[in-house]
Short mmCIF file of C-alpha atoms in Angstrom, two decimals:
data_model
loop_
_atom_site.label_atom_id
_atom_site.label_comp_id
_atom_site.label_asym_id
_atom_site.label_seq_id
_atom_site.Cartn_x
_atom_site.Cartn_y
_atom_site.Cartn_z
CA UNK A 1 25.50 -88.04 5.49
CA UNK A 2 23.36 -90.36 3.21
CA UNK A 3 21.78 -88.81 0.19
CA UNK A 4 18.98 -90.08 -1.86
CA UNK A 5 20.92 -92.37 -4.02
CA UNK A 6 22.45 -94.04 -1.23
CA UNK A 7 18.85 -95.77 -0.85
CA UNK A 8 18.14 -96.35 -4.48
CA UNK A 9 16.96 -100.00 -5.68
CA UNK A 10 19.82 -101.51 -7.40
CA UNK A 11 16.68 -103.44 -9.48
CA UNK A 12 16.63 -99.67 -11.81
CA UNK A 13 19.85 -100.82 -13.65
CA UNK A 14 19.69 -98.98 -17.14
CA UNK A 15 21.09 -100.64 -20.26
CA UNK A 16 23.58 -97.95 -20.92
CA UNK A 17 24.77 -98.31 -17.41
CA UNK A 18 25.45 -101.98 -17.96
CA UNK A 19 27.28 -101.36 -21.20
CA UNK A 20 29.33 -98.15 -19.83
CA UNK A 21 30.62 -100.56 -16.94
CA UNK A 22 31.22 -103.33 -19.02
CA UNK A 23 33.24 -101.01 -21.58
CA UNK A 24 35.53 -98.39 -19.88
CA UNK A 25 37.45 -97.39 -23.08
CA UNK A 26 34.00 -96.39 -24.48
CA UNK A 27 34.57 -93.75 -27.81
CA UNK A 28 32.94 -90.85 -26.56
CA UNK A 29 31.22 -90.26 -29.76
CA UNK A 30 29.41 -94.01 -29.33
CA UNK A 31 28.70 -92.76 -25.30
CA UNK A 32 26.93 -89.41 -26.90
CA UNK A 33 24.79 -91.65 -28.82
CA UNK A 34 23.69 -94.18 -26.19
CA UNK A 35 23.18 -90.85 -23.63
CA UNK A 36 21.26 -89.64 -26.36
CA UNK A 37 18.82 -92.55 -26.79
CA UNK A 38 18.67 -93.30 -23.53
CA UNK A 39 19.03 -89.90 -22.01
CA UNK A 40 15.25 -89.11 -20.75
CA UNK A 41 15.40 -92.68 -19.31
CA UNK A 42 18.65 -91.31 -17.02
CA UNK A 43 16.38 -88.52 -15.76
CA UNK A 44 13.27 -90.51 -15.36
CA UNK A 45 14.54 -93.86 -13.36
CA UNK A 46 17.26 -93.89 -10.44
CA UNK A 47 19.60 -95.89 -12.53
CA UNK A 48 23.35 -97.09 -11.19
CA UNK A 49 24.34 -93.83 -13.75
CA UNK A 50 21.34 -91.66 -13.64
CA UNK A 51 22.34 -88.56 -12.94
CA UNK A 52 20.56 -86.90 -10.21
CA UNK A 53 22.91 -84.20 -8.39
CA UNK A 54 23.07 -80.79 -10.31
CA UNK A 55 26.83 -79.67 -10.48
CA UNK A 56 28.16 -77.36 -8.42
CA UNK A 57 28.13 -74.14 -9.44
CA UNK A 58 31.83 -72.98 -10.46
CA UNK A 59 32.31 -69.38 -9.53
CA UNK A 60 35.30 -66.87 -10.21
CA UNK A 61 38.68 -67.87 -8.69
CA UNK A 62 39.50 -64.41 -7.71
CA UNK A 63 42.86 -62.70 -7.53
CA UNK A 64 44.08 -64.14 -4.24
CA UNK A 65 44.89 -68.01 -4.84
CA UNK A 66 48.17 -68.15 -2.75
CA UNK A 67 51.17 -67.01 -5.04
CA UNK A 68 53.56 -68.77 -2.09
CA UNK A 69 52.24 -72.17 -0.26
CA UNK A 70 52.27 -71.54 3.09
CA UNK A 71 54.95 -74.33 5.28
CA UNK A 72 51.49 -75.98 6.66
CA UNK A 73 49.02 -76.81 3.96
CA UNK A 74 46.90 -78.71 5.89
CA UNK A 75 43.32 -79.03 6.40
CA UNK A 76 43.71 -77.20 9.47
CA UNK A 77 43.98 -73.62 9.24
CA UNK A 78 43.20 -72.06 12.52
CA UNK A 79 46.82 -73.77 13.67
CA UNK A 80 49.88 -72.96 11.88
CA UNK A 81 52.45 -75.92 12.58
CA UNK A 82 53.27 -76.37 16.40
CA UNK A 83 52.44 -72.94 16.52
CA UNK A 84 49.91 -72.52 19.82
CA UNK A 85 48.26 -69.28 19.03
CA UNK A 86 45.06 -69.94 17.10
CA UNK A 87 43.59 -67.74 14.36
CA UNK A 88 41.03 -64.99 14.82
CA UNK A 89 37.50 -65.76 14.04
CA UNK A 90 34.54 -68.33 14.45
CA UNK A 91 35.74 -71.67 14.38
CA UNK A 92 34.23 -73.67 11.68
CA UNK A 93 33.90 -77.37 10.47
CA UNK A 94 33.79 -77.51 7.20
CA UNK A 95 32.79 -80.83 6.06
CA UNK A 96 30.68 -82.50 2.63
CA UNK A 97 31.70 -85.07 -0.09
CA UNK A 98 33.38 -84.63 -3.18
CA UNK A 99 30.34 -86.71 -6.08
CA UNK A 100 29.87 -86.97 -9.31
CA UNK A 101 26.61 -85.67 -10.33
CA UNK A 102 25.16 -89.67 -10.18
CA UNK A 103 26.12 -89.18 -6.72
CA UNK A 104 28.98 -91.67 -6.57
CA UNK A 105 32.13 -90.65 -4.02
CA UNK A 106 35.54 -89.20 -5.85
CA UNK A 107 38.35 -90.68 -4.17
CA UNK A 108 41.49 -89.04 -4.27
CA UNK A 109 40.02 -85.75 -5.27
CA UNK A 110 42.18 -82.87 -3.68
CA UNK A 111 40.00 -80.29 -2.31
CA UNK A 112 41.66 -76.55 -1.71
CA UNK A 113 40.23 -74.00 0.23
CA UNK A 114 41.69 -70.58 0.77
CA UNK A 115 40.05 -67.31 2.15
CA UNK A 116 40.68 -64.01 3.80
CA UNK A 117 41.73 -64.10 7.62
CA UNK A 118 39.33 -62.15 9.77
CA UNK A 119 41.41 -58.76 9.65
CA UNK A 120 40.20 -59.02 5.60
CA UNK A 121 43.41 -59.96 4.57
CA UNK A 122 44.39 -62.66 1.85
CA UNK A 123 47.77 -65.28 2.40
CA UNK A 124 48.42 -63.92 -1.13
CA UNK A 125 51.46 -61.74 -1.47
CA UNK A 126 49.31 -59.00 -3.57
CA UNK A 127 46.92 -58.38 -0.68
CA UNK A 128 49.34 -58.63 2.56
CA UNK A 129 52.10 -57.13 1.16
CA UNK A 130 50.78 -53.69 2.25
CA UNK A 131 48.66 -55.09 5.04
CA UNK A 132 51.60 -56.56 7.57
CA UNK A 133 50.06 -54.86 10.38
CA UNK A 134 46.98 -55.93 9.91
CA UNK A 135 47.38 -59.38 9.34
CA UNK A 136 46.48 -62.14 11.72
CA UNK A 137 49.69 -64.03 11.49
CA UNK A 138 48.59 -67.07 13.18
CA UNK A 139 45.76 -68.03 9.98
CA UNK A 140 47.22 -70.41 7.98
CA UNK A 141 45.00 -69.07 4.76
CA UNK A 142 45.07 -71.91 2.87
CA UNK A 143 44.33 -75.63 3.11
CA UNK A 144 44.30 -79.12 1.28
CA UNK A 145 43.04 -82.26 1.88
CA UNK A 146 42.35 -85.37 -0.16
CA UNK A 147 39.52 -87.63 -0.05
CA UNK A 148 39.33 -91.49 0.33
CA UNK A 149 37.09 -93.61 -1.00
CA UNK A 150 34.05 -91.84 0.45
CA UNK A 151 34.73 -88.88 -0.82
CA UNK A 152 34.46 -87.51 2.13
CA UNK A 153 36.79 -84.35 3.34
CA UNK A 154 36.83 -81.90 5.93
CA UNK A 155 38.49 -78.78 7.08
CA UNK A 156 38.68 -76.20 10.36
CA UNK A 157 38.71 -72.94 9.43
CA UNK A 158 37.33 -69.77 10.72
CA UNK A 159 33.92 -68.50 9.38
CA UNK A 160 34.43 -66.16 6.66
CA UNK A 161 34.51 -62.44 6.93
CA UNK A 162 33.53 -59.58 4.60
CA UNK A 163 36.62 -57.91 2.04
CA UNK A 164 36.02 -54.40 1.15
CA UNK A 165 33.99 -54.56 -2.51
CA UNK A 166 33.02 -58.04 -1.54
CA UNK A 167 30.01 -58.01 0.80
CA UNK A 168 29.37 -61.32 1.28
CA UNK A 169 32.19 -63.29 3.25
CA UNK A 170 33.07 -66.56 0.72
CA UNK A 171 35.52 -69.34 1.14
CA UNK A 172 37.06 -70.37 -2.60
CA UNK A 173 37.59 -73.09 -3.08
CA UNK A 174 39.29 -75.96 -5.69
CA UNK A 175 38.49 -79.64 -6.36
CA UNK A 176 41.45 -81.48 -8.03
CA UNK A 177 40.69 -85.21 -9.76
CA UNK A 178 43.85 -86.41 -11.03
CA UNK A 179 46.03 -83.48 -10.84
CA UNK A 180 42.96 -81.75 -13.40
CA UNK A 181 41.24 -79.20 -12.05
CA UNK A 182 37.64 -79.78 -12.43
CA UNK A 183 35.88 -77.12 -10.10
CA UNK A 184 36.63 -73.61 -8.81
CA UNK A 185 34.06 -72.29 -6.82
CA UNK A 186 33.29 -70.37 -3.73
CA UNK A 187 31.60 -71.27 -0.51
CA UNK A 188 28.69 -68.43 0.79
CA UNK A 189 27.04 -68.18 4.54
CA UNK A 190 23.10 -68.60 4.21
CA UNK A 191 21.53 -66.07 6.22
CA UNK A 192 24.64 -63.14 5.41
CA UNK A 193 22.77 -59.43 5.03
CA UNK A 194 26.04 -59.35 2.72
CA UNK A 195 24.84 -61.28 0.28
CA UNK A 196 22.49 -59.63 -2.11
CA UNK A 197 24.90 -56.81 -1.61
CA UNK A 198 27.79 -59.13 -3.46
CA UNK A 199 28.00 -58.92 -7.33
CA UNK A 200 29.39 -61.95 -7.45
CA UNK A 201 26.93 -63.88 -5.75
CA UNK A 202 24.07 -62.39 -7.70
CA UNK A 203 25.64 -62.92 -10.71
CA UNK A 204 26.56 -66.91 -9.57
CA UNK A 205 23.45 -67.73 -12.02
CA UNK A 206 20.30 -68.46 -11.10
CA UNK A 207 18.37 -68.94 -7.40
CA UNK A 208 19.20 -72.64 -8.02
CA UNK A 209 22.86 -71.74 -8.27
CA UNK A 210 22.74 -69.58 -5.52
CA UNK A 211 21.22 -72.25 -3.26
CA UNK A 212 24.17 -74.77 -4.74
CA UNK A 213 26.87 -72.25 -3.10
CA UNK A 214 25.07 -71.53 -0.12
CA UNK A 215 26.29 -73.69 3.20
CA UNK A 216 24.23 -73.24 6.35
CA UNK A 217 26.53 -72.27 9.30
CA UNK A 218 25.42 -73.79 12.26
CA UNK A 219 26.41 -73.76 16.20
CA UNK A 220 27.64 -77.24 16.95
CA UNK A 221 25.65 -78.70 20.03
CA UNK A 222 27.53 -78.81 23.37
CA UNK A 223 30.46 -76.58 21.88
CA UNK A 224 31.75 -74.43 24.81
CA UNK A 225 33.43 -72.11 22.26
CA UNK A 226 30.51 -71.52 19.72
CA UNK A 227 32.16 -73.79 16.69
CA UNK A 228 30.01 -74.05 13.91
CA UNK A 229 29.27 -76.64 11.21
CA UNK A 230 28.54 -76.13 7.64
CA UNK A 231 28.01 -79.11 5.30
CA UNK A 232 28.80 -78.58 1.58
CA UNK A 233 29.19 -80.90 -0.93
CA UNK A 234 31.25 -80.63 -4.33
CA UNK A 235 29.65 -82.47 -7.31
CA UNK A 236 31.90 -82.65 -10.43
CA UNK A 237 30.09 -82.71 -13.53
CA UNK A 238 31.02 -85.07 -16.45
CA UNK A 239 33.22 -83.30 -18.65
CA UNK A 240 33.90 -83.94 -22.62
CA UNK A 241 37.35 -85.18 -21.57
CA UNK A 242 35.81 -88.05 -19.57
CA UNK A 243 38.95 -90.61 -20.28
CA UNK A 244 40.77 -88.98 -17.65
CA UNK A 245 37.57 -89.07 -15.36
CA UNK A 246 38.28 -91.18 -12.31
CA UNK A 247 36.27 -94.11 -12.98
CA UNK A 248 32.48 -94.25 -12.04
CA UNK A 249 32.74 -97.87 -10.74
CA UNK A 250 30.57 -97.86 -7.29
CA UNK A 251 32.55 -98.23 -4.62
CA UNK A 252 31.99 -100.76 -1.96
CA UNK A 253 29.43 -100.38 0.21
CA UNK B 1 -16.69 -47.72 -51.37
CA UNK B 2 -16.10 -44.17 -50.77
CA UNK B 3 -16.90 -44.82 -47.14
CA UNK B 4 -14.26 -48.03 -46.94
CA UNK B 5 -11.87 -45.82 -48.31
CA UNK B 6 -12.40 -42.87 -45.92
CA UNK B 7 -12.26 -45.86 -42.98
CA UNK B 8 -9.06 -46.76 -44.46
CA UNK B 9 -7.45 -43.66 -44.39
CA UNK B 10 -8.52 -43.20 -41.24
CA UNK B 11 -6.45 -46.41 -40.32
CA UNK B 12 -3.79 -45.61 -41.99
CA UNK B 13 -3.57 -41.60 -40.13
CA UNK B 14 -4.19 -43.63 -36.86
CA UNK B 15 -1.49 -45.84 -37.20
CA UNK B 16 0.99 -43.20 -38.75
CA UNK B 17 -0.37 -41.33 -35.64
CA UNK B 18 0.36 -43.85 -33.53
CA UNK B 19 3.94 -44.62 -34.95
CA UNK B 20 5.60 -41.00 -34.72
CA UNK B 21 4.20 -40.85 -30.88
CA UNK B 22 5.86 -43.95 -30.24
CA UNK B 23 9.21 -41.88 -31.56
CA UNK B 24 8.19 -38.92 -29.86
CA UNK B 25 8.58 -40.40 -26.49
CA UNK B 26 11.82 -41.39 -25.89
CA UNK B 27 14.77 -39.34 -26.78
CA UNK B 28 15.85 -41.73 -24.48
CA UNK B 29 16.26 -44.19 -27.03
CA UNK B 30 15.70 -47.86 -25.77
CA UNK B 31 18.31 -49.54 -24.34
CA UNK B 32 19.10 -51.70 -27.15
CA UNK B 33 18.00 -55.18 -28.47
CA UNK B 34 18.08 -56.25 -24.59
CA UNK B 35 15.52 -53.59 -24.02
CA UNK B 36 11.99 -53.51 -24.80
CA UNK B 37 12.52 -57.13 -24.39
CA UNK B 38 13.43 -56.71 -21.02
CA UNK B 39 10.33 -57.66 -19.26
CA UNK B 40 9.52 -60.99 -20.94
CA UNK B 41 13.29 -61.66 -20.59
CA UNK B 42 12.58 -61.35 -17.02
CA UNK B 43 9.40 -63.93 -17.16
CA UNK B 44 11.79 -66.75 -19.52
CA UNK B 45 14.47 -66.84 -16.85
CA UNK B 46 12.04 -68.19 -14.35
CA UNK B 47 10.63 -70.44 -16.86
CA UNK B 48 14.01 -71.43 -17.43
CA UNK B 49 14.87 -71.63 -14.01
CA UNK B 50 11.66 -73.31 -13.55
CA UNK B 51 12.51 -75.84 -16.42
CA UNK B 52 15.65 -76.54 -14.58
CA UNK B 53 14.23 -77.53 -11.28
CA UNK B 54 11.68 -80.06 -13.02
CA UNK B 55 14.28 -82.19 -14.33
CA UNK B 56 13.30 -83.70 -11.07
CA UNK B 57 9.96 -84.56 -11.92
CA UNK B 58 10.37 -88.36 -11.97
CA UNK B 59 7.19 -89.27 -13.08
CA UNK B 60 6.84 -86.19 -15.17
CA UNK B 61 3.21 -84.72 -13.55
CA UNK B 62 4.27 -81.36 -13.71
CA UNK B 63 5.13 -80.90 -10.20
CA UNK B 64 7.33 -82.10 -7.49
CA UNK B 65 7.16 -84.19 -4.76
CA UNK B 66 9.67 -84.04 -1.89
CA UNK B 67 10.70 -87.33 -2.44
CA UNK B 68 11.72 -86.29 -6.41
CA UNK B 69 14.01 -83.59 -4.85
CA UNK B 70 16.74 -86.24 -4.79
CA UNK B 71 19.32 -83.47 -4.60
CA UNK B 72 18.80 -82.81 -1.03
CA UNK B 73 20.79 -79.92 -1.51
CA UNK B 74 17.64 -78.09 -3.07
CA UNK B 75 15.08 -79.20 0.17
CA UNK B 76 15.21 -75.93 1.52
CA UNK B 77 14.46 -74.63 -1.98
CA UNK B 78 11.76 -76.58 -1.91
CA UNK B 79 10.26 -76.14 1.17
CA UNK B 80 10.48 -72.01 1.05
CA UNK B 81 8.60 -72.47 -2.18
CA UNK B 82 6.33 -74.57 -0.94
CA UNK B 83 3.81 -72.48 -0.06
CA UNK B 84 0.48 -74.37 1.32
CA UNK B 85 2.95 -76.96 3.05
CA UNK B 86 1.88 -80.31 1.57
CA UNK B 87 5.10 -81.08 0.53
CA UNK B 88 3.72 -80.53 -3.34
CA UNK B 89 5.92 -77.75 -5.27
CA UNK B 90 3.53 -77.58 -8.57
CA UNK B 91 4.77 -74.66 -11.31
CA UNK B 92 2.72 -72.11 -9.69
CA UNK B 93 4.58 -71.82 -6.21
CA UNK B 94 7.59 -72.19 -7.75
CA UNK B 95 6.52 -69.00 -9.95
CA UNK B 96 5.72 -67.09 -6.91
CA UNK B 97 8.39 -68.26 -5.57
CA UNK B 98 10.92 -66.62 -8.09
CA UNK B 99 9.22 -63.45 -8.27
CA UNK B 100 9.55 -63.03 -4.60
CA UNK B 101 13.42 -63.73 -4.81
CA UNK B 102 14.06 -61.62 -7.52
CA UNK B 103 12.95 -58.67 -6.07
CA UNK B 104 15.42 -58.99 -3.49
CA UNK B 105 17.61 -60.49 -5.32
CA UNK B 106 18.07 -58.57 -9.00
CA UNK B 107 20.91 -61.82 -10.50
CA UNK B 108 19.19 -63.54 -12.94
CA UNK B 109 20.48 -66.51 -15.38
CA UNK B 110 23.80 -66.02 -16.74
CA UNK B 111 22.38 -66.79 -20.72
CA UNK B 112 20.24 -63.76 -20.01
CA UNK B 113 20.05 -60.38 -21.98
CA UNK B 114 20.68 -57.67 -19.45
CA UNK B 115 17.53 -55.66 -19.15
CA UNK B 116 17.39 -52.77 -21.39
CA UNK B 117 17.48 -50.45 -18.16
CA UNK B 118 15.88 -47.05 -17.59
CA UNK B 119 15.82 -45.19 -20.75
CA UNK B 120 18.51 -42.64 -20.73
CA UNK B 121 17.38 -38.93 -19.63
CA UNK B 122 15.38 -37.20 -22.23
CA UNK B 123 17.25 -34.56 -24.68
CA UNK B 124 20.94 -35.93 -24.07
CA UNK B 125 20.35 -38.00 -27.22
CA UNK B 126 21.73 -40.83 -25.78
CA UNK B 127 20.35 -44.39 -25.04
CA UNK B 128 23.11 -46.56 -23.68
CA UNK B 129 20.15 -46.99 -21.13
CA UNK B 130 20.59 -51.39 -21.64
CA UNK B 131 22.71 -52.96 -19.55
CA UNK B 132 23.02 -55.39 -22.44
CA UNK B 133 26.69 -56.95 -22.12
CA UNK B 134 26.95 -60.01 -19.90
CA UNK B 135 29.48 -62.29 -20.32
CA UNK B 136 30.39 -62.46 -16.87
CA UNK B 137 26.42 -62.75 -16.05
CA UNK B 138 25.72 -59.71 -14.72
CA UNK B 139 22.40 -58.60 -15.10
CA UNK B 140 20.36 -56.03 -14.59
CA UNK B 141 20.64 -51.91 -14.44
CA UNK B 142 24.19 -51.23 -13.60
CA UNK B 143 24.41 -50.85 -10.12
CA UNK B 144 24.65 -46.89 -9.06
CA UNK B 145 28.40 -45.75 -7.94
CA UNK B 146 29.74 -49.09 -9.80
CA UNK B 147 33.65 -48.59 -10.46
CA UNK B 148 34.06 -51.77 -12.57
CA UNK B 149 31.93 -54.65 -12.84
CA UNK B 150 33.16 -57.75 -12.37
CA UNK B 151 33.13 -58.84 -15.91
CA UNK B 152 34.72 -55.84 -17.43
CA UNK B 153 37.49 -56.67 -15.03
CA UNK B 154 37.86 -59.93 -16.22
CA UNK B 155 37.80 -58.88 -19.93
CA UNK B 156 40.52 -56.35 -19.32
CA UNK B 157 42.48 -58.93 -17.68
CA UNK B 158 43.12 -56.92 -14.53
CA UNK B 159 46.29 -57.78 -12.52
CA UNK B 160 45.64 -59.27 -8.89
CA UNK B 161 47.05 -55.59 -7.62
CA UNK B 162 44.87 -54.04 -10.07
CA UNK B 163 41.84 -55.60 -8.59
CA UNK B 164 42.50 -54.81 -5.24
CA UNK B 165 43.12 -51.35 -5.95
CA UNK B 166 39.83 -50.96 -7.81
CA UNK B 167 37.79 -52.82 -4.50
CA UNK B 168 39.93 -50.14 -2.21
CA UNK B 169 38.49 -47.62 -4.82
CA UNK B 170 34.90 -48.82 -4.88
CA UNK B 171 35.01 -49.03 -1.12
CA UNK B 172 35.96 -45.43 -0.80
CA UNK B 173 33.24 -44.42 -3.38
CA UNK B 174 30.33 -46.42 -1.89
CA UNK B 175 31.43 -44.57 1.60
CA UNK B 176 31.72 -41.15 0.20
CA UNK B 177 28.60 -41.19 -2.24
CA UNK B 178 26.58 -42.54 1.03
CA UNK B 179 27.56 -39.18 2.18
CA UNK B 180 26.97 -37.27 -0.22
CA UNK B 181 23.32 -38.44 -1.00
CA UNK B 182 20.66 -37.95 1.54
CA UNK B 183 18.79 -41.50 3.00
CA UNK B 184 15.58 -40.92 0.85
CA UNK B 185 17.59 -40.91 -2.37
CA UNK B 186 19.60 -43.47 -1.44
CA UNK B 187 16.37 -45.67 -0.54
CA UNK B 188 15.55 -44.52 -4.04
CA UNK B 189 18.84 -45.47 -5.77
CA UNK B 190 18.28 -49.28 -4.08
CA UNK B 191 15.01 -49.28 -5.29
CA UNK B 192 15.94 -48.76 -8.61
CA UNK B 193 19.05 -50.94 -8.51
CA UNK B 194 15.79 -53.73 -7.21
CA UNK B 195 14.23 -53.26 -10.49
CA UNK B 196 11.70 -50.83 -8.60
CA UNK B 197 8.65 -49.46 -11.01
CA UNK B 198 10.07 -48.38 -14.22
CA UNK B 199 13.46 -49.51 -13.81
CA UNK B 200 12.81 -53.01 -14.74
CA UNK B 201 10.69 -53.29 -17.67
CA UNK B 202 12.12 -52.68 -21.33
CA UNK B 203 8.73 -50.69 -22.17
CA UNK B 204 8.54 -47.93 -19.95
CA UNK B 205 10.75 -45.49 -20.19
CA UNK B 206 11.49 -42.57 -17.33
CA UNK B 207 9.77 -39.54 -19.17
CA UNK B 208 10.63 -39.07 -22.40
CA UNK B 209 11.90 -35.65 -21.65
CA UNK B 210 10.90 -33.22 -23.57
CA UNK B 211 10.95 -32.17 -26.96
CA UNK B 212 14.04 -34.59 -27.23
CA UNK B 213 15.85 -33.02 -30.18
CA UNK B 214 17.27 -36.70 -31.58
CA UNK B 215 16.01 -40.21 -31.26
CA UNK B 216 18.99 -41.54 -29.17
CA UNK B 217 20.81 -44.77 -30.79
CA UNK B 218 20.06 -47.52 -29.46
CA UNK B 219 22.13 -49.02 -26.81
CA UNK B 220 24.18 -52.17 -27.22
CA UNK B 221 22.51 -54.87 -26.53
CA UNK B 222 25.51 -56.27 -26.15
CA UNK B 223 26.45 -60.42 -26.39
CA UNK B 224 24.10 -62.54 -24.74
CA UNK B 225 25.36 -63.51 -21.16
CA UNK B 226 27.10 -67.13 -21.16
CA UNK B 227 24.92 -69.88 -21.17
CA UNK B 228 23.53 -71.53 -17.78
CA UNK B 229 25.85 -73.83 -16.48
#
C-alpha cells in the first residue's frame, strides 16, 4: 500500500524541515512563523514535511459509542471470544494506515470502530435495550486495534447495513494518539443508493470530503464466501496542541 | 434643458417603477440574507471546492496532472472529472464536474449560507423561506417531511434515547407521507429537495401570490455554516 510520498526524492529537504527535526521542543509561535514563510514552499515541493494528504474528514460521533465494552474488544468482530457462531452479514476486511497529513505512519495510534449489527441494532445499551429480539447476539459491535510502526491496522467486520433515519450504512469510527482523541469519523460504502439519501453524508462537507469518507467495498479474489475488502486510510491533521503530537521523525524504511 | 429634465423624470418614474414591482412580487419575502444570494453562493462553493483541490497544483499551471494528485485517495475524483481522458483535470472539468454532483447531490461546503429556499407562499406574510442556519452544515431547502435536522439535534443536546426516538419517528413519517402523496408529487417533492428550477436560486421566487397583503420579513439568514475543515 505505497502512496506517493513513499517514492519522493529525499534531495527536496526544506529548511524548515531541517530545523523542525533538529528542534523538537520548537515554541509553536516560532513554528507559525517559519510555516508561514515557508508555507507555499510546503505545498509546492515534496519536502520530508510537506504536507500532501488532506485530513480526514471528522464526522458526527453519533449516539451509539458503546456505553459498556463488550468482554472481546478486539479487531475481530464477526467472532465473539471462543464463541463459534459468526455474525450476520458480509464479511469485510477493513484495512488502511493511520498518517499524518505529510504522509508519515502513526504508531501506536488506537483505532476504534463500532457500528450497527445487520438486524440495525447498536452494542449500545440505548439502542438494544428494547431490541433483544432482534439483536444478532453473536456481533461483537465494537473493535480496537493499535498500530505499529507502519501505521498500519486492520479489522473483520461485517459490511455495514442501513439504521432507520440513516440511509446510508456507515462504520464510526475513532483514532486515538496518545490516549488524545484526534479523529471521529465515519466510514461510507461507495456505490450505496443510500447515500445521497443520508443527511449526514451530504452534509460531511464538500464532494472532496465526501470522497475522503468513502471506502470502495470490493469482493476479495478467490473468496469462496464473498468477503470483501475496503481500504481506508485515517490522516490526522496537525493540531495547535502539537507538543503532545507523536513525533514526525520518519520511521525506518 | 427642459428636455433633460423631462428625461430625468422619466428615469426617476422608471426606476421608482421598477422598485415598488420588485416589492410587489413577493409577499413571499426572501429568505433572508442567505437568499437572493443563494445562487452565487452556490457558484463560490465550487470555486472553493475548486480552490481546495488545486492545492495540488505543484507547479502551479492551473491544472492538474495525475501525477500532482499525490493524495491517491482523490484518483477516482480525478479521473470521473476528467472528462476528455488525458489524464489533465484543468478548472473547467472540474467545474462541470461539480455541477453534475451537486445536482444529485444537494450538500454543499459546511462555511456555506444555506440557500435562501423557495420563497414562502404568497399572502401568508411570511418568508422564513431561507434555510439560512448551518452550523451543523446542512445546506440547502429543508428537506420535505424533516422531523429534526441533524444540527438542531445537536444544538438541543438530544439524549442518545432521544435521538433514536426521533429516527423511529422520522422513519414512520417518511413511510406514511410516501403514502399519503401520490408518485408524481413525490417525484416533485425530490426534485425540489435537488434544487430543481426555482427551488435553488435566491432570485426567483415561486409566484408571488397575489395581491400579498404584507411584505413578509425576511427570513433568518441565520449564522454562517462552520468553516471547511
Amino acid at each position: 500500500m505505497l502512496l506517493g510520498g513513499a517514492e519522493t526524492p529525499r534531495s527536496h529537504l526544506l529548511i524548515e524541515g531541517m530545523l523542525l527535526d533538529m528542534n523538537q521542543s520548537t515554541s509553536f509561535s516560532r513554528r507559525r512563523w517559519m510555516a508561514g514563510a515557508f508555507g507555499i514552499a510546503c505545498f509546492t515541493t515534496r519536502g520530508l514535511y510537506a504536507d500532501y494528504l488532506f485530513p480526514s474528514p471528522s464526522m458526527t460521533e453519533g449516539p451509539f459509542y458503546p456505553d459498556k465494552m463488550p468482554l472481546d474488544q478486539d479487531n475481530d468482530l464477526i467472532l465473539i471470544n471462543d464463541n463459534i457462531t459468526p455474525a450476520v452479514g458480509e464479511i469485510t476486511h477493513l484495512t488502511g494506515r493511520v498518517l499524518t497529513t505529510s504522509g508519515e505512519p502513526i504508531r501506536n495510534a488506537t483505532v476504534e470502530i463500532w457500528q450497527c449489527d445487520a438486524n440495525a441494532v447498536y452494542l449500545h445499551t440505548a439502542d438494544s435495550r428494547s431490541k433483544q429480539d432482534q439483536q444478532d447476539k453473536n456481533f461483537q459491535g465494537f473493535g480496537r486495534f493499535e498500530t505499529a510502526s507502519t501505521g498500519e491496522y486492520r479489522f473483520r467486520t461485517i459490511k455495514p447495513v442501513p439504521y432507520p433515519g440513516r440511509p446510508a450504512g456507515h462504520i464510526h469510527a475513532k483514532v486515538k494518539v496518545g490516549g488524545r482523541e484526534v479523529l471521529t469519523t465515519q466510514i461510507f460504502v461507495r456505490g450505496a443508493e443510500g447515500n445521497a439519501r443520508d443527511g449526514i453524508y451530504r452534509s460531511a462537507g464538500d464532494v472532496i470530503d465526501r470522497e475522503l469518507v468513502t471506502a470502495d467495498f470490493i469482493p476479495v479474489p478467490g473468496s469462496k464466501i464473498g468477503e470483501l475488502a475496503a481500504s481506508f486510510d485515517f490522516v490526522i491533521g496537525r493540531t495547535p496542541d502539537d507538543r503532545s503530537f507523536p513525533s514526525t521523525r520518519r520511521a525506518p524504511r | 434643458m427642459r428636455w433633460h429634465f423631462v428625461k430625468s423624470l422619466a428615469l426617476a418614474a422608471a426606476f421608482g417603477l421598477a422598485s415598488t414591482s420588485l416589492w410587489a412580487q413577493g409577499p413571499g419575502g426572501p429568505g433572508g440574507p442567505g437568499g437572493p444570494g443563494g445562487n452565487q453562493r452556490g457558484n463560490s462553493s465550487a470555486d472553493e471546492m475548486i480552490a481546495r483541490l488545486m492545492k495540488l497544483d505543484a507547479n502551479q499551471d492551473g491544472q492538474l496532472t495525475k501525477d500532482e494528485v499525490t493524495d491517491r485517495r482523490l484518483l477516482r475524483l480525478f479521473t470521473a472529472a476528467d472528462a476528455n481522458n488525458d489524464d489533465v483535470v484543468t478548472s473547467d472539468e472540474l467545474q462541470t464536474y461539480l455541477a453534475s454532483q451537486a445536482s444529485s447531490m444537494r450538500g454543499q461546503q459546511g462555511g456555506q449560507r444555506g440557500q435562501g429556499g423557495p420563497g414562502g407562499p404568497g399572502g401568508q406574510g411570511m418568508g422564513p423561506g431561507g434555510h439560512g442556519m448551518g452550523p451543523g452544515g446542512m445546506m440547502g431547502p429543508p428537506r420535505i417531511g424533516e422531523v429534526m435536522p441533524a444540527f438542531v439535534q445537536q444544538m438541543l443536546n438530544l439524549t442518545p434515547e432521544q435521538q433514536a426516538q426521533v429516527a423511529a419517528l422520522q422513519q414512520k413519517v417518511n413511510a406514511e407521507l410516501a403514502a399519503i402523496l401520490t408518485d408524481d408529487q413525490e417525484a416533485q417533492c425530490a426534485q425540489m429537495m435537488q434544487g430543481g428550477p426555482g427551488g435553488q436560486q435566491g432570485g426567483t421566487r415561486g409566484q408571488g401570490g397575489q395581491g400579498g397583503q404584507q411584505v413578509g420579513p425576511r427570513g433568518q439568514g441565520g449564522p454562517g455554516g462552520r468553516g471547511q475543515r
